[in-house]
PDB file of C-alpha atoms in Angstrom:
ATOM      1  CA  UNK A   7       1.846   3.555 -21.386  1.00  0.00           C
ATOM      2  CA  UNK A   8       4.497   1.813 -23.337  1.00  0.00           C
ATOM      3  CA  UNK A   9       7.709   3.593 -24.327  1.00  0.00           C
ATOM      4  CA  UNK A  10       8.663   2.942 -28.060  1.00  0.00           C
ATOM      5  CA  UNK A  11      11.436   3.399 -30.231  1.00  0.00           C
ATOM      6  CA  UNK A  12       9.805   6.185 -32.212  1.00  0.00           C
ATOM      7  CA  UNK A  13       9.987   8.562 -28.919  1.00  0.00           C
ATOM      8  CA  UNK A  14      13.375   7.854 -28.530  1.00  0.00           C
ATOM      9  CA  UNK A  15      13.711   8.374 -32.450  1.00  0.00           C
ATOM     10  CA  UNK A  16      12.424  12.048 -31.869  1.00  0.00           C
ATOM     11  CA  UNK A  17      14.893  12.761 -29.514  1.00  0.00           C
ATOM     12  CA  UNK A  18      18.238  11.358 -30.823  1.00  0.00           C
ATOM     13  CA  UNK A  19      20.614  13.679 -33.090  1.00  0.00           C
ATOM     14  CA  UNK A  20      18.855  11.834 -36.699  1.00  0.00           C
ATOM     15  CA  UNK A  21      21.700  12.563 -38.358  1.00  0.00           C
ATOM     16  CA  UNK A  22      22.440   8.358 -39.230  1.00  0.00           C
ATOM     17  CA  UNK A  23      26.106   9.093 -38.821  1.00  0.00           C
ATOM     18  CA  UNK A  24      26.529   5.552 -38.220  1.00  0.00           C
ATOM     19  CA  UNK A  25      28.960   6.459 -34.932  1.00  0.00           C
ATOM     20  CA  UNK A  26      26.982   3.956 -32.877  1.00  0.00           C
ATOM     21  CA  UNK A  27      27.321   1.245 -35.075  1.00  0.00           C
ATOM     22  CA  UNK A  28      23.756   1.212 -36.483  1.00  0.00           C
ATOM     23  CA  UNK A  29      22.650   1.856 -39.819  1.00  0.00           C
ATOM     24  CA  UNK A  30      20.365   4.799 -38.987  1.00  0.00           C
ATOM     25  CA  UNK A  31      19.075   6.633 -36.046  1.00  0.00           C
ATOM     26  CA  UNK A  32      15.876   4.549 -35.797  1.00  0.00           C
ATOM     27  CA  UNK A  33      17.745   0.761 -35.715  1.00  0.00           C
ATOM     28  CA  UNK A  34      19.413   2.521 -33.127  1.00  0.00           C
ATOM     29  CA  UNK A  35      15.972   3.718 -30.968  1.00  0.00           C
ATOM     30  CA  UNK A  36      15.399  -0.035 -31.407  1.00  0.00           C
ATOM     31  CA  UNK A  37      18.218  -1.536 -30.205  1.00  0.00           C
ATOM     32  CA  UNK A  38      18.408   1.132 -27.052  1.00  0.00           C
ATOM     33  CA  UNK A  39      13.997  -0.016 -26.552  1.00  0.00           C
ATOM     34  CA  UNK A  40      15.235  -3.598 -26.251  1.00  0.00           C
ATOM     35  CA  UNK A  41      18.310  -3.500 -23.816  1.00  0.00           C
ATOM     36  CA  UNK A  42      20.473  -4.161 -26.800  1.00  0.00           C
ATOM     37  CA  UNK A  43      22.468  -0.755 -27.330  1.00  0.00           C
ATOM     38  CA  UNK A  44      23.063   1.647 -24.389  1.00  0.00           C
ATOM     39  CA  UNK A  45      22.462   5.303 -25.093  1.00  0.00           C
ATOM     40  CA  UNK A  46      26.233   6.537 -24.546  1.00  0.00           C
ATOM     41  CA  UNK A  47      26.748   4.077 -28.134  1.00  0.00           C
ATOM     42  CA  UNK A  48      25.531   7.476 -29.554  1.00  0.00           C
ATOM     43  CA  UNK A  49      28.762   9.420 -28.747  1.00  0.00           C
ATOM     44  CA  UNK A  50      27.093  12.981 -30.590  1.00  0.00           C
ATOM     45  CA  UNK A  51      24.700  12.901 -28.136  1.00  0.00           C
ATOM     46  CA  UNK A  52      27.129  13.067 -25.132  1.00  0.00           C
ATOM     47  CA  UNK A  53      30.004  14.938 -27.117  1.00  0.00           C
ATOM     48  CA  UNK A  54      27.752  17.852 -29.091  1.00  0.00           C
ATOM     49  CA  UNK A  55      25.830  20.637 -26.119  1.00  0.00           C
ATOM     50  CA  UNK A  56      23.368  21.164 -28.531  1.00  0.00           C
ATOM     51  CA  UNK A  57      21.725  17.726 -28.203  1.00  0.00           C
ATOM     52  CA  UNK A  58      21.835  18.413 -24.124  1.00  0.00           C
ATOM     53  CA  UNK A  59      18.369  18.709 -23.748  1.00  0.00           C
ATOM     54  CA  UNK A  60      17.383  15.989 -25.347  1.00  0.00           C
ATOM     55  CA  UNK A  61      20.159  13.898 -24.048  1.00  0.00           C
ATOM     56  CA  UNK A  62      18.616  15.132 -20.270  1.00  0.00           C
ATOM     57  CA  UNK A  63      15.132  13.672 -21.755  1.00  0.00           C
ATOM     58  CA  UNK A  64      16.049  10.656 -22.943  1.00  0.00           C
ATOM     59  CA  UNK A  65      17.587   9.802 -19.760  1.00  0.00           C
ATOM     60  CA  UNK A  66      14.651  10.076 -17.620  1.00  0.00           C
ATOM     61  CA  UNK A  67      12.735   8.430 -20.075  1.00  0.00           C
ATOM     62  CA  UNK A  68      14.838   5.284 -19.837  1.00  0.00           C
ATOM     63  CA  UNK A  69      15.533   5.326 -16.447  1.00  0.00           C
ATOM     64  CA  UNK A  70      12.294   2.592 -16.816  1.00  0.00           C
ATOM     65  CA  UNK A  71      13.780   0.866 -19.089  1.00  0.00           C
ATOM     66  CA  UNK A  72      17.111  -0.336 -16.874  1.00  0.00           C
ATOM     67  CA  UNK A  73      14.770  -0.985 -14.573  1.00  0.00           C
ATOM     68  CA  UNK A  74      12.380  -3.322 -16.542  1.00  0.00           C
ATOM     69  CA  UNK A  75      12.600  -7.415 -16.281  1.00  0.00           C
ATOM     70  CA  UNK A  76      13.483  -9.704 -18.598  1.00  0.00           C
ATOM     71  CA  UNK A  77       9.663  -9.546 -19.822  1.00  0.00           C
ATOM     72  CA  UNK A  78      10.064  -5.655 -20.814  1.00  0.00           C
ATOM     73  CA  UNK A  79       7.672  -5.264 -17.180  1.00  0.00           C
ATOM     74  CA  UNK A  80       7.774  -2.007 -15.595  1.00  0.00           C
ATOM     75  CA  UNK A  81       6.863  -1.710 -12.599  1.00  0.00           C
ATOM     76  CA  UNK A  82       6.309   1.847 -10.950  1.00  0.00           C
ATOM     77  CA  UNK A  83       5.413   1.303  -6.940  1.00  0.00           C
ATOM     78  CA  UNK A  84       5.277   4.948  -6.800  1.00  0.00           C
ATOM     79  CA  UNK A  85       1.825   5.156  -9.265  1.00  0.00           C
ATOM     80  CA  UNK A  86       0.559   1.624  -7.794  1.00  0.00           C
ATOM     81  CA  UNK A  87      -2.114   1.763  -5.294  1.00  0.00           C
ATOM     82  CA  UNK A  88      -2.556  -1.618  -4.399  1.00  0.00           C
ATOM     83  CA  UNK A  89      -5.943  -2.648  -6.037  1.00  0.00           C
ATOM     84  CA  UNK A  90      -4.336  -6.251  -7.194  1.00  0.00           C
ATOM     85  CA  UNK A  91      -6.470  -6.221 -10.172  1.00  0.00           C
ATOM     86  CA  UNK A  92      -3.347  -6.892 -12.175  1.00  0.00           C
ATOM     87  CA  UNK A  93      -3.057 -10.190 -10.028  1.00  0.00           C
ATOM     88  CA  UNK A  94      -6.265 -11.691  -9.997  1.00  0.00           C
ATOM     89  CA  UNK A  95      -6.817 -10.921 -14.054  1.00  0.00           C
ATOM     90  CA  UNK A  96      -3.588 -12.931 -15.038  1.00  0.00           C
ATOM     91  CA  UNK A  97      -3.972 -16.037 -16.638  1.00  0.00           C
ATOM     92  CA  UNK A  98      -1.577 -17.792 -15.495  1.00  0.00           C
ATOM     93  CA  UNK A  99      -2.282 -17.101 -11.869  1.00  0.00           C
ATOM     94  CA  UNK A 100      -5.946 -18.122 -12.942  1.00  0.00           C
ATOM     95  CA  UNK A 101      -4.490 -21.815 -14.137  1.00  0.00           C
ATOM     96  CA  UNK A 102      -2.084 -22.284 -11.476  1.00  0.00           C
ATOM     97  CA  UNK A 103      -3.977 -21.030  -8.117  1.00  0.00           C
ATOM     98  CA  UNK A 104      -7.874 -20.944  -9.400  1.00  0.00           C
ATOM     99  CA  UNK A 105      -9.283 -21.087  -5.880  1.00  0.00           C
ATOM    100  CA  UNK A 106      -6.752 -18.037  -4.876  1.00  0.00           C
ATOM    101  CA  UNK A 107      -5.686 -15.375  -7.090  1.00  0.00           C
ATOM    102  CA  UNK A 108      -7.743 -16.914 -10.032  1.00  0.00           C
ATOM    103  CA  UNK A 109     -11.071 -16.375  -7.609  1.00  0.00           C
ATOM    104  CA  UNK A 110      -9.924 -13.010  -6.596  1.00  0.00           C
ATOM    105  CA  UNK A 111      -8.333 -14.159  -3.207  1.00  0.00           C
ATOM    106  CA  UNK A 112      -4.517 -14.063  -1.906  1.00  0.00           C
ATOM    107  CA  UNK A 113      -2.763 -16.619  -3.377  1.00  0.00           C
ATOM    108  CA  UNK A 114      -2.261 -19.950  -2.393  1.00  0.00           C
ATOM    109  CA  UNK A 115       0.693 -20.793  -3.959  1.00  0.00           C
ATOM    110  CA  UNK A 116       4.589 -20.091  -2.975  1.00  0.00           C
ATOM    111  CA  UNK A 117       5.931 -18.555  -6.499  1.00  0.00           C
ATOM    112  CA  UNK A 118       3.060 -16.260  -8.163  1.00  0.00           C
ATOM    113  CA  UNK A 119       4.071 -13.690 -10.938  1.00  0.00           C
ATOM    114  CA  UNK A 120       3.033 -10.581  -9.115  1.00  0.00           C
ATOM    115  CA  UNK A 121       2.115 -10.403  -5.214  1.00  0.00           C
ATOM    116  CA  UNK A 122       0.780  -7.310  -3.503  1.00  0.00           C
ATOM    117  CA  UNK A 123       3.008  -5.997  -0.477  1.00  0.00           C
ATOM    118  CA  UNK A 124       2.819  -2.930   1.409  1.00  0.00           C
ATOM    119  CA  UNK A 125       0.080  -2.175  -0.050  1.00  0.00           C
ATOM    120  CA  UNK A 126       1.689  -2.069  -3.772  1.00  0.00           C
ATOM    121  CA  UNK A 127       2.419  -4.834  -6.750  1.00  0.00           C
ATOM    122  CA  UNK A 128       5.748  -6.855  -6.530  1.00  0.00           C
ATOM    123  CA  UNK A 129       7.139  -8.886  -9.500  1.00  0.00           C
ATOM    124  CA  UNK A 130       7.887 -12.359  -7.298  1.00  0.00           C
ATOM    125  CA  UNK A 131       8.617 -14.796 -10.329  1.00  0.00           C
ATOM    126  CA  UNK A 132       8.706 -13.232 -13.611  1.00  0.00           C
ATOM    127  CA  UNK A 133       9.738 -16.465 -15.195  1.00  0.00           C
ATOM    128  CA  UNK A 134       6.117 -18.305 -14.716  1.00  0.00           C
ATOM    129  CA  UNK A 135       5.352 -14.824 -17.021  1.00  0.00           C
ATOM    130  CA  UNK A 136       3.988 -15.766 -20.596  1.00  0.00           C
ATOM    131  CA  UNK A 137       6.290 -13.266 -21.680  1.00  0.00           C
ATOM    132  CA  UNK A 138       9.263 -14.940 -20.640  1.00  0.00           C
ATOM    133  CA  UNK A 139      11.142 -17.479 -22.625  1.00  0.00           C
ATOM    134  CA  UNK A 140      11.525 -18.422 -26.381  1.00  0.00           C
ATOM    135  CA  UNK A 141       7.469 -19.005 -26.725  1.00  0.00           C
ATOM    136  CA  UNK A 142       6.510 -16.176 -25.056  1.00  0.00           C
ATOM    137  CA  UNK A 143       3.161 -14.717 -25.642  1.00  0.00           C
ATOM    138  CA  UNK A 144       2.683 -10.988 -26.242  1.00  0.00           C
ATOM    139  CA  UNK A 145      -0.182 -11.110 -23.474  1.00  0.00           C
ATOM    140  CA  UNK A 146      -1.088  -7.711 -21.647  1.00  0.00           C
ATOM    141  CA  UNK A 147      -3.266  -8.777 -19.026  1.00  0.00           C
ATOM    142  CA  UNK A 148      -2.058  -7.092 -15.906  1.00  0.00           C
ATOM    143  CA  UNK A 149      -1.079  -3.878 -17.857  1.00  0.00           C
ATOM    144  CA  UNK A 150      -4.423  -3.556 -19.448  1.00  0.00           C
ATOM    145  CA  UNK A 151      -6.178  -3.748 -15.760  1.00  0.00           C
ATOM    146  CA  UNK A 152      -4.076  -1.627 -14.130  1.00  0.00           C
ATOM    147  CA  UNK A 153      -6.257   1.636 -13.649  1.00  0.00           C
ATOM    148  CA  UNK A 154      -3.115   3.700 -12.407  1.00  0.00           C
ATOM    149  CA  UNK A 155      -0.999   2.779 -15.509  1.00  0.00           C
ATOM    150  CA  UNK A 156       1.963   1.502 -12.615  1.00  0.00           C
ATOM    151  CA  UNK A 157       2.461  -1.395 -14.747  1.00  0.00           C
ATOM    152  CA  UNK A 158       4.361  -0.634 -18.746  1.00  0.00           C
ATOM    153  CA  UNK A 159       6.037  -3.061 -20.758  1.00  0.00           C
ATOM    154  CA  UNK A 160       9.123  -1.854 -23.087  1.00  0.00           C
ATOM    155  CA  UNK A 161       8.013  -2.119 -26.700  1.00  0.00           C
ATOM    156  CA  UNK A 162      10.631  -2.534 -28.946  1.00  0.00           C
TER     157      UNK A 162
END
């Protein structure tokens, strides 16, 4: 499940006092969804008690976010159980290692996306990630195929 800047539009103070810098409360759910405002920019939300709750909310919600790669991937090893359908169905492994991870196998070559270790998904090379880079693609292979929903992407 992706996280998106309306939830953390429902939880800031919507008052578009402009404090953070942002012309309204939503811009601002934006910019925090894409890594490009922090959530202390919205000093009300630290300085007021009233907004505590919230404030306590949105932190565990993003605590994903800080943790995501350059790709928006989030990875949660704690929900992962190791089924590796998120490596066999991406395309790119498919291209790259077809007679490994593109036949359902381990993979034959040194730098895949994702690997399975310990019995749960690691991001290895994120850059070989159609995401990744100025042409990225939107694509939402491994996320789509992951019956355990360990894998997100930030949706900004």
């Amino acid at each position: 499940m992706a996280i998106t800047p309306m939830e953390v539009y429902k939880l800031l103070p919507k008052t578009n006092c402009k404090k953070c810098g942002e012309a309204t409360c939503m811009s601002f759910a934006f910019k925090v969804i894409n890594r490009e405002r922090k959530l202390e920019d919205c000093t009300p939300l630290f300085e007021e008690k009233k907004y505590a709750p919230q404030l306590e909310e949105l932190k565990k919600m993003l605590k994903g976010i800080e943790e995501a790669t350059e790709t928006g991937l989030i990875v949660d090893e704690e929900l992962c159980s190791g089924c590796a359908n998120c490596v066999v169905v991406c395309p790119v492994h498919a291209s790259d290692d077809p007679y490994g991870m593109g036949s359902g196998y381990g993979p034959t070559i040194d730098d895949p996306i994702l690997r399975i270790e310990d019995g749960v998904v690691k991001v290895i090379n994120m850059k070989k990630c159609r995401r990744y880079g100025k042409n990225r693609i939107l694509c939402v292979a491994c996320r789509e195929n992951c019956p355990s929903d360990a894998i997100r992407f930030v949706e900004g």
